[in-house]
mmCIF file with all atom_site columns, C-alpha atoms in Angstrom:
data_model
loop_
_atom_site.group_PDB
_atom_site.id
_atom_site.type_symbol
_atom_site.label_atom_id
_atom_site.label_alt_id
_atom_site.label_comp_id
_atom_site.label_asym_id
_atom_site.label_entity_id
_atom_site.label_seq_id
_atom_site.pdbx_PDB_ins_code
_atom_site.Cartn_x
_atom_site.Cartn_y
_atom_site.Cartn_z
_atom_site.occupancy
_atom_site.B_iso_or_equiv
_atom_site.pdbx_formal_charge
_atom_site.auth_seq_id
_atom_site.auth_comp_id
_atom_site.auth_asym_id
_atom_site.auth_atom_id
_atom_site.pdbx_PDB_model_num
ATOM 1   C CA . MET A 1 1   ? 176.755 146.521 124.604 1.00 0.00 ? 257 MET A CA 1
ATOM 2   C CA . LYS A 1 2   ? 175.280 143.937 122.319 1.00 0.00 ? 258 LYS A CA 1
ATOM 3   C CA . SER A 1 3   ? 174.515 145.096 118.800 1.00 0.00 ? 259 SER A CA 1
ATOM 4   C CA . ILE A 1 4   ? 172.074 143.705 116.243 1.00 0.00 ? 260 ILE A CA 1
ATOM 5   C CA . THR A 1 5   ? 170.683 144.930 112.954 1.00 0.00 ? 261 THR A CA 1
ATOM 6   C CA . GLY A 1 6   ? 166.928 145.211 112.667 1.00 0.00 ? 262 GLY A CA 1
ATOM 7   C CA . ASN A 1 7   ? 163.899 147.311 113.444 1.00 0.00 ? 263 ASN A CA 1
ATOM 8   C CA . LEU A 1 8   ? 163.581 148.252 117.125 1.00 0.00 ? 264 LEU A CA 1
ATOM 9   C CA . ILE A 1 9   ? 159.789 148.489 117.007 1.00 0.00 ? 265 ILE A CA 1
ATOM 10  C CA . LYS A 1 10  ? 159.357 145.137 115.275 1.00 0.00 ? 266 LYS A CA 1
ATOM 11  C CA . LEU A 1 11  ? 161.768 143.489 117.697 1.00 0.00 ? 267 LEU A CA 1
ATOM 12  C CA . ALA A 1 12  ? 159.917 144.943 120.696 1.00 0.00 ? 268 ALA A CA 1
ATOM 13  C CA . LYS A 1 13  ? 156.606 143.697 119.308 1.00 0.00 ? 269 LYS A CA 1
ATOM 14  C CA . ALA A 1 14  ? 158.154 140.265 118.829 1.00 0.00 ? 270 ALA A CA 1
ATOM 15  C CA . GLY A 1 15  ? 159.027 140.122 122.537 1.00 0.00 ? 271 GLY A CA 1
ATOM 16  C CA . HIS A 1 16  ? 162.762 140.783 122.386 1.00 0.00 ? 272 HIS A CA 1
ATOM 17  C CA . PHE A 1 17  ? 162.723 143.706 124.849 1.00 0.00 ? 273 PHE A CA 1
ATOM 18  C CA . ASP A 1 18  ? 161.020 144.719 128.071 1.00 0.00 ? 274 ASP A CA 1
ATOM 19  C CA . VAL A 1 19  ? 161.972 148.370 127.528 1.00 0.00 ? 275 VAL A CA 1
ATOM 20  C CA . ILE A 1 20  ? 162.790 150.362 124.412 1.00 0.00 ? 276 ILE A CA 1
ATOM 21  C CA . VAL A 1 21  ? 164.441 153.759 124.715 1.00 0.00 ? 277 VAL A CA 1
ATOM 22  C CA . HIS A 1 22  ? 164.593 156.551 122.187 1.00 0.00 ? 278 HIS A CA 1
ATOM 23  C CA . GLY A 1 23  ? 165.876 160.097 122.416 1.00 0.00 ? 279 GLY A CA 1
ATOM 24  C CA . CYS A 1 24  ? 163.535 163.074 122.531 1.00 0.00 ? 280 CYS A CA 1
ATOM 25  C CA . ASN A 1 25  ? 163.897 166.829 122.456 1.00 0.00 ? 281 ASN A CA 1
ATOM 26  C CA . CYS A 1 26  ? 162.170 169.064 125.008 1.00 0.00 ? 282 CYS A CA 1
ATOM 27  C CA . PHE A 1 27  ? 159.537 170.424 122.610 1.00 0.00 ? 283 PHE A CA 1
ATOM 28  C CA . CYS A 1 28  ? 157.065 167.516 122.486 1.00 0.00 ? 284 CYS A CA 1
ATOM 29  C CA . THR A 1 29  ? 157.405 167.048 118.724 1.00 0.00 ? 285 THR A CA 1
ATOM 30  C CA . MET A 1 30  ? 158.411 163.446 117.959 1.00 0.00 ? 286 MET A CA 1
ATOM 31  C CA . GLY A 1 31  ? 158.270 164.539 114.317 1.00 0.00 ? 287 GLY A CA 1
ATOM 32  C CA . LYS A 1 32  ? 161.195 162.735 112.652 1.00 0.00 ? 288 LYS A CA 1
ATOM 33  C CA . GLY A 1 33  ? 163.280 159.606 112.814 1.00 0.00 ? 289 GLY A CA 1
ATOM 34  C CA . ILE A 1 34  ? 162.408 156.768 115.145 1.00 0.00 ? 290 ILE A CA 1
ATOM 35  C CA . ALA A 1 35  ? 160.545 159.192 117.415 1.00 0.00 ? 291 ALA A CA 1
ATOM 36  C CA . LYS A 1 36  ? 157.972 159.727 114.661 1.00 0.00 ? 292 LYS A CA 1
ATOM 37  C CA . SER A 1 37  ? 157.638 155.977 114.137 1.00 0.00 ? 293 SER A CA 1
ATOM 38  C CA . ILE A 1 38  ? 157.094 155.514 117.867 1.00 0.00 ? 294 ILE A CA 1
ATOM 39  C CA . LYS A 1 39  ? 154.586 158.381 117.939 1.00 0.00 ? 295 LYS A CA 1
ATOM 40  C CA . ASP A 1 40  ? 152.661 156.829 115.032 1.00 0.00 ? 296 ASP A CA 1
ATOM 41  C CA . GLU A 1 41  ? 152.803 153.266 116.329 1.00 0.00 ? 297 GLU A CA 1
ATOM 42  C CA . PHE A 1 42  ? 152.365 153.916 120.064 1.00 0.00 ? 298 PHE A CA 1
ATOM 43  C CA . PRO A 1 43  ? 150.288 157.060 120.683 1.00 0.00 ? 299 PRO A CA 1
ATOM 44  C CA . LEU A 1 44  ? 150.539 156.500 124.455 1.00 0.00 ? 300 LEU A CA 1
ATOM 45  C CA . ALA A 1 45  ? 154.264 157.280 124.259 1.00 0.00 ? 301 ALA A CA 1
ATOM 46  C CA . TYR A 1 46  ? 153.524 160.581 122.540 1.00 0.00 ? 302 TYR A CA 1
ATOM 47  C CA . GLU A 1 47  ? 150.804 161.339 125.086 1.00 0.00 ? 303 GLU A CA 1
ATOM 48  C CA . ALA A 1 48  ? 153.344 160.808 127.883 1.00 0.00 ? 304 ALA A CA 1
ATOM 49  C CA . ASP A 1 49  ? 155.686 163.259 126.148 1.00 0.00 ? 305 ASP A CA 1
ATOM 50  C CA . CYS A 1 50  ? 152.895 165.819 125.781 1.00 0.00 ? 306 CYS A CA 1
ATOM 51  C CA . GLN A 1 51  ? 152.185 165.662 129.530 1.00 0.00 ? 307 GLN A CA 1
ATOM 52  C CA . THR A 1 52  ? 155.478 167.481 130.083 1.00 0.00 ? 308 THR A CA 1
ATOM 53  C CA . LYS A 1 53  ? 156.071 171.220 129.826 1.00 0.00 ? 309 LYS A CA 1
ATOM 54  C CA . TYR A 1 54  ? 156.818 172.367 126.271 1.00 0.00 ? 310 TYR A CA 1
ATOM 55  C CA . GLY A 1 55  ? 160.353 173.667 125.853 1.00 0.00 ? 311 GLY A CA 1
ATOM 56  C CA . ASP A 1 56  ? 161.376 173.006 129.448 1.00 0.00 ? 312 ASP A CA 1
ATOM 57  C CA . ARG A 1 57  ? 165.164 172.656 129.661 1.00 0.00 ? 313 ARG A CA 1
ATOM 58  C CA . ASN A 1 58  ? 164.712 170.941 133.054 1.00 0.00 ? 314 ASN A CA 1
ATOM 59  C CA . LYS A 1 59  ? 163.512 167.819 131.227 1.00 0.00 ? 315 LYS A CA 1
ATOM 60  C CA . LEU A 1 60  ? 167.059 167.127 130.014 1.00 0.00 ? 316 LEU A CA 1
ATOM 61  C CA . GLY A 1 61  ? 168.304 163.873 131.478 1.00 0.00 ? 317 GLY A CA 1
ATOM 62  C CA . THR A 1 62  ? 164.847 162.739 132.578 1.00 0.00 ? 318 THR A CA 1
ATOM 63  C CA . PHE A 1 63  ? 162.324 160.522 130.818 1.00 0.00 ? 319 PHE A CA 1
ATOM 64  C CA . THR A 1 64  ? 158.654 159.779 130.439 1.00 0.00 ? 320 THR A CA 1
ATOM 65  C CA . GLN A 1 65  ? 157.287 156.330 129.804 1.00 0.00 ? 321 GLN A CA 1
ATOM 66  C CA . ALA A 1 66  ? 154.312 154.477 128.418 1.00 0.00 ? 322 ALA A CA 1
ATOM 67  C CA . PHE A 1 67  ? 153.477 150.853 129.069 1.00 0.00 ? 323 PHE A CA 1
ATOM 68  C CA . ILE A 1 68  ? 152.336 149.184 125.868 1.00 0.00 ? 324 ILE A CA 1
ATOM 69  C CA . ALA A 1 69  ? 150.283 146.038 126.377 1.00 0.00 ? 325 ALA A CA 1
ATOM 70  C CA . GLU A 1 70  ? 148.759 144.695 123.198 1.00 0.00 ? 326 GLU A CA 1
ATOM 71  C CA . ARG A 1 71  ? 148.522 140.984 122.644 1.00 0.00 ? 327 ARG A CA 1
ATOM 72  C CA . PRO A 1 72  ? 150.861 139.262 122.128 1.00 0.00 ? 328 PRO A CA 1
ATOM 73  C CA . PHE A 1 73  ? 153.401 141.824 123.353 1.00 0.00 ? 329 PHE A CA 1
ATOM 74  C CA . ALA A 1 74  ? 153.967 144.070 126.359 1.00 0.00 ? 330 ALA A CA 1
ATOM 75  C CA . PHE A 1 75  ? 156.849 146.473 126.967 1.00 0.00 ? 331 PHE A CA 1
ATOM 76  C CA . THR A 1 76  ? 157.615 150.012 128.086 1.00 0.00 ? 332 THR A CA 1
ATOM 77  C CA . VAL A 1 77  ? 158.543 152.832 125.722 1.00 0.00 ? 333 VAL A CA 1
ATOM 78  C CA . VAL A 1 78  ? 160.917 155.322 127.327 1.00 0.00 ? 334 VAL A CA 1
ATOM 79  C CA . ASN A 1 79  ? 161.081 158.859 125.940 1.00 0.00 ? 335 ASN A CA 1
ATOM 80  C CA . ALA A 1 80  ? 164.542 159.948 127.121 1.00 0.00 ? 336 ALA A CA 1
ATOM 81  C CA . TYR A 1 81  ? 165.135 163.713 126.980 1.00 0.00 ? 337 TYR A CA 1
ATOM 82  C CA . THR A 1 82  ? 168.615 163.687 125.468 1.00 0.00 ? 338 THR A CA 1
ATOM 83  C CA . GLN A 1 83  ? 168.572 166.945 123.525 1.00 0.00 ? 339 GLN A CA 1
ATOM 84  C CA . PHE A 1 84  ? 167.016 170.325 124.173 1.00 0.00 ? 340 PHE A CA 1
ATOM 85  C CA . ASP A 1 85  ? 166.059 171.417 120.653 1.00 0.00 ? 341 ASP A CA 1
ATOM 86  C CA . TYR A 1 86  ? 165.463 169.730 117.326 1.00 0.00 ? 342 TYR A CA 1
ATOM 87  C CA . ARG A 1 87  ? 166.511 172.686 115.187 1.00 0.00 ? 343 ARG A CA 1
ATOM 88  C CA . GLY A 1 88  ? 170.091 173.314 114.210 1.00 0.00 ? 344 GLY A CA 1
ATOM 89  C CA . ALA A 1 89  ? 173.080 171.019 114.450 1.00 0.00 ? 345 ALA A CA 1
ATOM 90  C CA . ASN A 1 90  ? 174.886 169.057 117.135 1.00 0.00 ? 346 ASN A CA 1
ATOM 91  C CA . ASN A 1 91  ? 171.964 168.883 119.544 1.00 0.00 ? 347 ASN A CA 1
ATOM 92  C CA . ALA A 1 92  ? 172.999 165.756 121.446 1.00 0.00 ? 348 ALA A CA 1
ATOM 93  C CA . ASP A 1 93  ? 173.528 166.594 125.118 1.00 0.00 ? 349 ASP A CA 1
ATOM 94  C CA . TYR A 1 94  ? 176.022 164.090 126.515 1.00 0.00 ? 350 TYR A CA 1
ATOM 95  C CA . ALA A 1 95  ? 175.331 165.009 130.144 1.00 0.00 ? 351 ALA A CA 1
ATOM 96  C CA . ALA A 1 96  ? 171.597 164.511 129.551 1.00 0.00 ? 352 ALA A CA 1
ATOM 97  C CA . ILE A 1 97  ? 172.229 161.153 127.873 1.00 0.00 ? 353 ILE A CA 1
ATOM 98  C CA . ARG A 1 98  ? 174.302 160.037 130.867 1.00 0.00 ? 354 ARG A CA 1
ATOM 99  C CA . LYS A 1 99  ? 171.722 161.214 133.394 1.00 0.00 ? 355 LYS A CA 1
ATOM 100 C CA . ALA A 1 100 ? 168.827 159.626 131.474 1.00 0.00 ? 356 ALA A CA 1
ATOM 101 C CA . PHE A 1 101 ? 170.510 156.230 131.159 1.00 0.00 ? 357 PHE A CA 1
ATOM 102 C CA . ARG A 1 102 ? 171.505 156.289 134.822 1.00 0.00 ? 358 ARG A CA 1
ATOM 103 C CA . ALA A 1 103 ? 167.828 156.896 135.680 1.00 0.00 ? 359 ALA A CA 1
ATOM 104 C CA . ILE A 1 104 ? 166.701 154.180 133.266 1.00 0.00 ? 360 ILE A CA 1
ATOM 105 C CA . LYS A 1 105 ? 169.014 151.652 134.921 1.00 0.00 ? 361 LYS A CA 1
ATOM 106 C CA . GLY A 1 106 ? 167.588 152.583 138.315 1.00 0.00 ? 362 GLY A CA 1
ATOM 107 C CA . SER A 1 107 ? 163.985 152.346 137.108 1.00 0.00 ? 363 SER A CA 1
ATOM 108 C CA . PHE A 1 108 ? 164.247 149.142 135.069 1.00 0.00 ? 364 PHE A CA 1
ATOM 109 C CA . PRO A 1 109 ? 166.730 146.811 136.779 1.00 0.00 ? 365 PRO A CA 1
ATOM 110 C CA . ASN A 1 110 ? 167.192 143.424 135.122 1.00 0.00 ? 366 ASN A CA 1
ATOM 111 C CA . ALA A 1 111 ? 165.087 144.450 132.106 1.00 0.00 ? 367 ALA A CA 1
ATOM 112 C CA . ARG A 1 112 ? 165.997 143.648 128.519 1.00 0.00 ? 368 ARG A CA 1
ATOM 113 C CA . ILE A 1 113 ? 166.618 147.134 127.118 1.00 0.00 ? 369 ILE A CA 1
ATOM 114 C CA . GLY A 1 114 ? 166.786 148.009 123.416 1.00 0.00 ? 370 GLY A CA 1
ATOM 115 C CA . TYR A 1 115 ? 167.632 151.334 121.810 1.00 0.00 ? 371 TYR A CA 1
ATOM 116 C CA . PRO A 1 116 ? 168.710 152.880 118.493 1.00 0.00 ? 372 PRO A CA 1
ATOM 117 C CA . MET A 1 117 ? 171.820 155.024 118.032 1.00 0.00 ? 373 MET A CA 1
ATOM 118 C CA . ILE A 1 118 ? 170.370 157.648 120.380 1.00 0.00 ? 374 ILE A CA 1
ATOM 119 C CA . GLY A 1 119 ? 171.765 161.103 119.759 1.00 0.00 ? 375 GLY A CA 1
ATOM 120 C CA . ALA A 1 120 ? 173.859 160.069 116.748 1.00 0.00 ? 376 ALA A CA 1
ATOM 121 C CA . GLY A 1 121 ? 171.235 160.545 114.036 1.00 0.00 ? 377 GLY A CA 1
ATOM 122 C CA . LEU A 1 122 ? 169.229 163.734 113.772 1.00 0.00 ? 378 LEU A CA 1
ATOM 123 C CA . ALA A 1 123 ? 170.921 165.192 116.884 1.00 0.00 ? 379 ALA A CA 1
ATOM 124 C CA . GLN A 1 124 ? 174.338 164.674 115.210 1.00 0.00 ? 380 GLN A CA 1
ATOM 125 C CA . GLY A 1 125 ? 176.183 163.478 118.303 1.00 0.00 ? 381 GLY A CA 1
ATOM 126 C CA . ASP A 1 126 ? 179.354 161.387 118.242 1.00 0.00 ? 382 ASP A CA 1
ATOM 127 C CA . TRP A 1 127 ? 178.325 157.729 118.564 1.00 0.00 ? 383 TRP A CA 1
ATOM 128 C CA . SER A 1 128 ? 181.716 156.722 119.942 1.00 0.00 ? 384 SER A CA 1
ATOM 129 C CA . VAL A 1 129 ? 181.122 159.088 122.874 1.00 0.00 ? 385 VAL A CA 1
ATOM 130 C CA . ILE A 1 130 ? 177.433 158.198 123.282 1.00 0.00 ? 386 ILE A CA 1
ATOM 131 C CA . SER A 1 131 ? 177.980 154.431 123.155 1.00 0.00 ? 387 SER A CA 1
ATOM 132 C CA . GLY A 1 132 ? 180.643 154.753 125.860 1.00 0.00 ? 388 GLY A CA 1
ATOM 133 C CA . ILE A 1 133 ? 178.215 156.669 128.066 1.00 0.00 ? 389 ILE A CA 1
ATOM 134 C CA . ILE A 1 134 ? 175.467 154.078 127.557 1.00 0.00 ? 390 ILE A CA 1
ATOM 135 C CA . ASP A 1 135 ? 177.870 151.204 128.279 1.00 0.00 ? 391 ASP A CA 1
ATOM 136 C CA . GLU A 1 136 ? 179.010 152.866 131.499 1.00 0.00 ? 392 GLU A CA 1
ATOM 137 C CA . GLU A 1 137 ? 175.531 153.711 132.726 1.00 0.00 ? 393 GLU A CA 1
ATOM 138 C CA . LEU A 1 138 ? 173.964 150.360 131.822 1.00 0.00 ? 394 LEU A CA 1
ATOM 139 C CA . ALA A 1 139 ? 176.893 148.272 133.056 1.00 0.00 ? 395 ALA A CA 1
ATOM 140 C CA . GLY A 1 140 ? 175.640 144.894 134.255 1.00 0.00 ? 396 GLY A CA 1
ATOM 141 C CA . GLU A 1 141 ? 172.307 145.211 132.458 1.00 0.00 ? 397 GLU A CA 1
ATOM 142 C CA . ASP A 1 142 ? 171.008 143.324 129.413 1.00 0.00 ? 398 ASP A CA 1
ATOM 143 C CA . HIS A 1 143 ? 171.071 146.087 126.794 1.00 0.00 ? 399 HIS A CA 1
ATOM 144 C CA . THR A 1 144 ? 171.174 146.013 123.023 1.00 0.00 ? 400 THR A CA 1
ATOM 145 C CA . LEU A 1 145 ? 171.852 148.564 120.313 1.00 0.00 ? 401 LEU A CA 1
ATOM 146 C CA . VAL A 1 146 ? 169.520 148.000 117.356 1.00 0.00 ? 402 VAL A CA 1
ATOM 147 C CA . VAL A 1 147 ? 171.064 149.358 114.173 1.00 0.00 ? 403 VAL A CA 1
ATOM 148 C CA . PHE A 1 148 ? 168.176 150.157 111.841 1.00 0.00 ? 404 PHE A CA 1
ATOM 149 C CA . ASP A 1 149 ? 167.968 147.893 108.799 1.00 0.00 ? 405 ASP A CA 1
ATOM 150 C CA . GLY A 1 150 ? 165.663 150.203 106.843 1.00 0.00 ? 406 GLY A CA 1
ATOM 151 C CA . ALA A 1 151 ? 162.652 147.880 107.002 1.00 0.00 ? 407 ALA A CA 1
ATOM 152 C CA . PRO A 1 152 ? 159.416 149.875 107.254 1.00 0.00 ? 408 PRO A CA 1
ATOM 153 C CA . VAL A 1 153 ? 157.085 149.560 110.213 1.00 0.00 ? 409 VAL A CA 1
ATOM 154 C CA . ARG A 1 154 ? 153.540 148.762 109.198 1.00 0.00 ? 410 ARG A CA 1
ATOM 155 C CA . ARG A 1 155 ? 150.662 149.787 111.429 1.00 0.00 ? 411 ARG A CA 1
ATOM 156 C CA . GLY A 1 156 ? 149.056 146.779 113.001 1.00 0.00 ? 412 GLY A CA 1
ATOM 157 C CA . TYR A 1 157 ? 152.150 144.565 112.763 1.00 0.00 ? 413 TYR A CA 1
ATOM 158 C CA . GLY A 1 158 ? 151.843 141.748 115.239 1.00 0.00 ? 414 GLY A CA 1
ATOM 159 C CA . ARG A 1 159 ? 148.253 142.468 116.130 1.00 0.00 ? 415 ARG A CA 1
#
């Protein structure tokens, strides 16, 4: 796993990634954290999430996707269902994270994949466990952890 500090959305818009992945719950909210930034910046990703059944536990370990093509950038946003709920504590589902990243590898071979610390923020998972899962499931792929630098995303950046 490569690791850089920055803003995942800005880096994707600058052409650094073919695919960006973020963790979602199963309730179609995308209301906090990077999910909210993605929802605000790329409404198609939120629309893909809303096409799924609200509160469906069967979404765990699956993903939806939206292809974003706006000059000068083009990439896919992956909404990975890595936690069931957004309320409460310790919501990261390690089995779902494993299953989702296995599916991502199968769907996007040879892609440049970027992601934040999925499951370790609002979901309160253990990053040492999660990073090991991601490394195992994306073995052989070009994948990069983007540790957020706190820089705000401005609507229209790069357009």
